[in-house]
Amino acid sequence: MTLPTKIIQACLLCCACFLLPLKAEIAAEQQSFYEQLRYYAEHPLRSDEHKARNPHRNPVDTLLFFDVEPQHQVLEIWPARGWYTEILAPYLKEQGQLTIAHHRQLQLDADNERQRFWARISRQLSDRIQQQPEHFGAVKQLAFDPPELLQLGQEGQYDRVLSFRNAHIWDQNGTLLQSLQEFFRVLKPGGILGMVEHRASRISDISSFAGEGYLDEAYIIMVAEVAGFELLDRSEINANPLDSRDHPRGVYSLPPTLASGSEDRERFLAIGESDRMTLKFIKPEYASPPPYAVQP
C-alpha cells in the first residue's frame, strides 16, 4: 500500500468518525421534532372532531416534510378554526414565533355572507388564543384579504410560510399570483413555502379536469415559479386515490363539508377527504424580487 493511499484512507476514517456522531445527532433531533408534533396533534385541548381528522390531514408528516422546526418564524395563512394553529402554536412558542394571517374580523356586519362567515370564524379563533395562553403562547395576528389587504410583514421576516387548502380561493378571486408574490417577499432567502391543495385530475401533460375547489398541480407550480419560487420537493402524504374529483359539488361534496347533505352521504364518507397535492417551494438564496406579472 502506497503512502498516498494510506493518507487517503486515514482521511476517510477521520471523516467517518466525525460524520457518524453528527448523523446520529440529526436523527435524534428529527425524532424530537416528531415526538413534539405528535404530542400536540393528539393534545387533550384539541377537540375529538379535530383529532379525528388527523389520519386524513397527516399533520405530523406534513409539517416534518415542510421542515418546520421549533425555533422558526412561521406564518400560517388563513388558519380558519385553527386546526393547524393548535399544533403549530405550542410547538413554536418557546423558541420560535407563530404569526397567523386570517380574514378581517371587522366584517361581522358586512353585506356579503361569506365575509361575515369568515369574520366570525376568525374572531372565534382569536378569542380562543386569548383565553388559552398556556397552550397557544403569544401568537401574532394580522389580516390578509387580497387584493385590499396584502401586506404580511417585513421583507425576509419568516423561515416558513404555510398554506393549507387556500389556493383555489385566491385563484377564483384572481389573486393567486399576488398572494404568492407576497409570500415570496416576506420569506427569508432559503425559506420554505409549504402548500397543501385539493388536486385536480390530470388528463394529459397539457390538460386537466378541475371540479369545484380543485386545482391543477402543474398550474400551481407554474404560478409559484412566476412569483420567484423554485419547486424543492413534492409529496404524496395527503394523496387519496379514492377521490375521483368529479362530485356534484366538487370538493365540498366530501367530508368534512358534505355539501350534498344526506344524499350519497355514506359514499362520500367512504371516500374520505379530498386528494391533495403537498408542495415544498424554496425562495432561492440569491433571490431578488420578481418583476410584476399578471396572473396566468
Coordinates of C-alpha atoms in Angstrom, one line a residue:
M1 CA 0.0 0.0 0.0
T2 CA 1.5 3.4 -1.0
L3 CA 1.8 6.3 1.3
P4 CA -0.8 8.5 -0.6
T5 CA -3.3 5.6 -0.3
K6 CA -2.7 5.3 3.4
I7 CA -3.2 9.1 3.8
I8 CA -6.5 9.0 1.8
Q9 CA -7.7 6.1 4.0
A10 CA -6.8 7.9 7.2
C11 CA -8.6 11.0 6.0
L12 CA -11.7 9.0 5.1
L13 CA -11.7 7.3 8.5
C14 CA -11.4 10.7 10.2
C15 CA -14.4 12.0 8.2
A16 CA -16.4 8.9 9.1
C17 CA -15.6 9.4 12.8
F18 CA -16.8 13.0 12.5
L19 CA -19.9 12.4 10.4
L20 CA -21.4 9.4 12.3
P21 CA -22.0 11.3 15.5
L22 CA -23.3 14.2 13.5
K23 CA -25.7 11.9 11.7
A24 CA -26.9 10.4 15.0
E25 CA -27.4 13.9 16.4
I26 CA -29.5 15.0 13.4
A27 CA -31.6 11.8 13.6
A28 CA -32.2 12.4 17.3
E29 CA -33.2 16.0 16.6
Q30 CA -35.7 14.8 13.9
Q31 CA -37.1 12.2 16.3
S32 CA -37.6 15.0 18.9
F33 CA -39.4 17.1 16.4
Y34 CA -41.6 14.2 15.5
E35 CA -42.5 13.4 19.2
Q36 CA -43.3 17.0 19.9
L37 CA -45.6 17.4 16.9
R38 CA -47.3 14.0 17.6
Y39 CA -47.9 15.1 21.2
Y40 CA -49.6 18.4 20.1
A41 CA -51.6 16.7 17.3
E42 CA -53.1 14.4 20.0
H43 CA -53.2 17.1 22.7
P44 CA -56.3 16.9 25.1
L45 CA -57.1 20.6 24.3
R46 CA -57.9 19.6 20.7
S47 CA -61.5 18.6 20.1
D48 CA -62.3 15.0 19.2
E49 CA -63.6 16.3 15.9
H50 CA -60.3 17.9 15.1
K51 CA -58.3 14.9 16.2
A52 CA -60.5 12.6 14.1
R53 CA -59.2 14.3 11.0
N54 CA -55.5 13.6 11.8
P55 CA -55.5 10.4 9.6
H56 CA -56.8 12.4 6.7
R57 CA -54.6 15.5 7.1
N58 CA -51.4 13.9 8.4
P59 CA -50.2 17.0 10.3
V60 CA -47.1 15.5 11.8
D61 CA -45.7 14.1 8.5
T62 CA -46.8 17.2 6.6
L63 CA -45.0 19.6 9.0
L64 CA -41.9 17.5 9.0
F65 CA -41.9 17.4 5.2
F66 CA -42.0 21.3 5.3
D67 CA -39.0 21.2 7.7
V68 CA -40.8 23.2 10.4
E69 CA -38.5 23.5 13.4
P70 CA -39.3 24.8 16.9
Q71 CA -37.1 27.9 16.6
H72 CA -38.6 29.1 13.3
Q73 CA -40.6 32.2 12.5
V74 CA -43.7 30.7 10.9
L75 CA -46.5 32.4 9.1
E76 CA -49.8 30.4 8.7
I77 CA -52.2 31.8 6.1
W78 CA -55.9 31.7 6.7
P79 CA -56.0 29.3 9.7
A80 CA -59.8 29.2 9.8
R81 CA -60.8 27.4 13.0
G82 CA -57.2 26.8 14.0
W83 CA -56.8 23.2 13.1
Y84 CA -53.1 23.5 12.4
T85 CA -52.7 26.5 14.7
E86 CA -53.5 24.2 17.7
I87 CA -50.4 22.2 16.7
L88 CA -48.0 24.9 15.5
A89 CA -48.5 27.5 18.3
P90 CA -47.3 25.3 21.3
Y91 CA -44.6 23.7 19.1
L92 CA -43.2 27.2 18.4
K93 CA -44.0 29.2 21.5
E94 CA -40.8 28.6 23.5
Q95 CA -38.1 29.2 20.8
G96 CA -39.9 30.4 17.7
Q97 CA -42.9 32.5 16.7
L98 CA -46.2 31.8 15.0
T99 CA -48.0 34.5 13.1
I100 CA -51.4 33.8 11.7
A101 CA -52.9 35.8 8.8
H102 CA -56.6 35.4 8.8
H103 CA -59.7 37.1 7.4
R104 CA -60.7 40.5 8.5
Q105 CA -62.6 40.4 11.8
L106 CA -64.2 43.8 11.3
Q107 CA -66.7 42.5 8.7
L108 CA -69.2 40.8 11.1
D109 CA -71.9 43.2 9.7
A110 CA -70.7 43.0 6.1
D111 CA -73.4 42.7 3.4
N112 CA -71.5 39.7 1.9
E113 CA -72.5 36.5 3.7
R114 CA -69.1 34.9 3.0
Q115 CA -67.3 37.8 4.6
R116 CA -69.5 37.7 7.7
F117 CA -68.9 33.9 8.0
W118 CA -65.1 34.2 7.8
A119 CA -65.0 37.2 10.1
R120 CA -66.9 35.2 12.7
I121 CA -64.6 32.2 12.3
S122 CA -61.5 34.5 12.7
R123 CA -62.9 36.2 15.8
Q124 CA -63.6 32.8 17.4
L125 CA -60.0 31.7 16.9
S126 CA -58.7 35.0 18.2
D127 CA -60.8 34.6 21.3
R128 CA -59.5 31.0 21.9
I129 CA -55.9 32.1 21.6
Q130 CA -56.5 34.9 24.1
Q131 CA -58.4 32.6 26.5
Q132 CA -55.8 29.8 26.4
P133 CA -52.3 31.5 26.5
E134 CA -50.8 28.5 28.3
H135 CA -51.3 26.4 25.2
F136 CA -51.0 28.9 22.3
G137 CA -48.5 31.3 23.7
A138 CA -48.1 34.8 22.2
V139 CA -49.4 34.2 18.7
K140 CA -49.1 37.3 16.5
Q141 CA -52.1 38.0 14.3
L142 CA -52.8 40.1 11.2
A143 CA -55.4 40.4 8.5
F144 CA -54.9 39.0 5.0
D145 CA -57.6 39.7 2.4
P146 CA -56.1 40.2 -1.1
P147 CA -56.1 42.3 -3.0
E148 CA -57.1 45.0 -0.5
L149 CA -55.1 43.7 2.5
L150 CA -51.9 42.1 1.1
Q151 CA -49.0 43.1 3.4
L152 CA -47.8 40.2 5.6
G153 CA -44.8 41.8 7.3
Q154 CA -41.3 42.9 6.6
E155 CA -39.2 41.6 3.7
G156 CA -37.4 38.4 4.7
Q157 CA -39.2 38.0 8.0
Y158 CA -40.2 34.4 8.0
D159 CA -38.5 31.0 7.8
R160 CA -41.7 29.2 6.7
V161 CA -45.0 30.3 5.1
L162 CA -47.7 27.6 5.3
S163 CA -51.0 27.5 3.4
F164 CA -53.5 24.6 3.7
R165 CA -56.3 24.4 1.1
N166 CA -56.5 28.1 0.3
A167 CA -55.0 28.5 -3.2
H168 CA -58.3 27.6 -5.0
I169 CA -60.0 30.6 -3.4
W170 CA -57.2 33.0 -4.4
D171 CA -57.3 31.6 -7.9
Q172 CA -61.1 32.0 -8.1
N173 CA -60.6 35.7 -7.0
G174 CA -57.8 36.3 -9.4
T175 CA -55.3 36.9 -6.6
L176 CA -53.2 33.7 -6.6
L177 CA -50.1 35.3 -8.2
Q178 CA -50.3 38.4 -6.0
S179 CA -50.6 36.2 -2.9
L180 CA -47.6 34.0 -3.9
Q181 CA -45.5 37.1 -4.7
E182 CA -46.2 38.4 -1.2
F183 CA -45.3 35.1 0.4
F184 CA -42.0 35.3 -1.6
R185 CA -41.3 38.8 -0.4
V186 CA -41.7 38.0 3.3
L187 CA -39.8 34.8 3.3
K188 CA -36.1 34.8 4.1
P189 CA -33.8 33.7 1.3
G190 CA -33.6 29.9 1.7
G191 CA -37.1 30.0 3.4
I192 CA -39.8 27.4 2.5
L193 CA -43.3 27.9 1.3
G194 CA -45.4 24.8 2.1
M195 CA -48.7 24.3 0.3
V196 CA -51.4 21.7 0.6
E197 CA -54.2 22.0 -2.0
H198 CA -57.0 20.0 -3.5
R199 CA -55.6 18.3 -6.6
A200 CA -57.5 18.2 -10.0
S201 CA -57.5 15.1 -12.3
R202 CA -54.6 15.2 -14.8
I203 CA -55.8 14.2 -18.2
S204 CA -52.5 14.7 -20.1
D205 CA -49.3 16.7 -19.9
I206 CA -51.2 19.8 -21.0
S207 CA -54.7 19.4 -19.7
S208 CA -56.6 18.5 -16.5
F209 CA -60.2 18.3 -15.2
A210 CA -60.9 20.6 -12.2
G211 CA -64.1 20.2 -10.3
E212 CA -65.2 22.9 -7.9
G213 CA -62.4 23.6 -5.3
Y214 CA -59.7 21.6 -7.2
L215 CA -56.6 23.0 -8.9
D216 CA -54.1 21.5 -11.3
E217 CA -50.8 20.7 -9.7
A218 CA -48.7 21.8 -12.8
Y219 CA -50.6 25.1 -12.8
I220 CA -49.8 25.8 -9.1
I221 CA -46.2 25.1 -9.7
M222 CA -46.1 27.4 -12.8
V223 CA -47.6 30.3 -10.9
A224 CA -45.3 29.8 -7.9
E225 CA -42.3 29.8 -10.3
V226 CA -43.6 33.1 -11.9
A227 CA -43.6 34.5 -8.4
G228 CA -39.9 33.6 -8.0
F229 CA -40.1 30.3 -6.2
E230 CA -38.3 27.0 -7.1
L231 CA -40.0 23.7 -6.5
L232 CA -37.9 21.9 -4.0
D233 CA -39.9 18.7 -3.5
R234 CA -43.4 17.3 -3.6
S235 CA -45.0 14.5 -1.5
E236 CA -48.0 12.1 -1.7
I237 CA -48.5 12.4 2.1
N238 CA -52.0 13.8 1.6
A239 CA -53.0 11.8 -1.6
N240 CA -56.3 10.0 -1.7
P241 CA -56.7 7.6 -4.7
L242 CA -60.3 7.1 -3.8
D243 CA -61.2 10.6 -4.7
S244 CA -62.5 10.7 -8.4
R245 CA -62.8 14.6 -8.2
D246 CA -66.0 14.5 -10.3
H247 CA -68.5 15.0 -7.5
P248 CA -71.7 17.1 -7.9
R249 CA -70.5 19.8 -5.5
G250 CA -66.8 19.3 -6.2
V251 CA -64.5 19.0 -3.2
Y252 CA -67.3 20.3 -1.0
S253 CA -69.2 17.0 -1.6
L254 CA -66.6 15.2 0.5
P255 CA -66.1 15.4 4.3
P256 CA -65.9 17.4 6.4
T257 CA -68.3 19.7 4.4
L258 CA -70.6 17.0 2.9
A259 CA -72.4 19.7 0.9
S260 CA -75.0 17.3 -0.6
G261 CA -76.4 16.6 2.9
S262 CA -77.9 13.1 3.3
E263 CA -77.6 12.4 -0.5
D264 CA -74.9 9.8 -1.0
R265 CA -73.6 10.7 2.4
E266 CA -72.2 7.2 3.1
R267 CA -70.5 7.0 -0.2
F268 CA -68.7 10.3 0.3
L269 CA -67.7 9.3 3.9
A270 CA -66.2 6.1 2.5
I271 CA -64.1 8.2 0.0
G272 CA -62.8 10.4 2.8
E273 CA -61.3 13.8 2.4
S274 CA -60.0 15.1 -1.0
D275 CA -56.9 14.0 -2.9
R276 CA -54.3 16.7 -2.1
M277 CA -51.0 17.8 -3.5
T278 CA -48.3 18.7 -1.0
L279 CA -45.7 21.0 -2.5
K280 CA -42.5 22.4 -1.0
F281 CA -41.1 25.6 -2.6
I282 CA -37.9 27.4 -1.7
K283 CA -37.0 31.1 -2.0
P284 CA -33.5 30.9 -3.6
E285 CA -30.6 32.2 -1.5
Y286 CA -29.8 34.6 -4.4
A287 CA -33.4 35.7 -4.9
S288 CA -34.3 39.2 -6.0
P289 CA -37.9 40.5 -6.1
P290 CA -39.6 39.1 -9.2
P291 CA -40.9 41.6 -11.8
Y292 CA -44.6 42.3 -11.7
A293 CA -46.6 39.8 -13.7
V294 CA -50.3 39.3 -14.5
Q295 CA -51.8 36.1 -13.1
P296 CA -51.7 33.4 -15.8

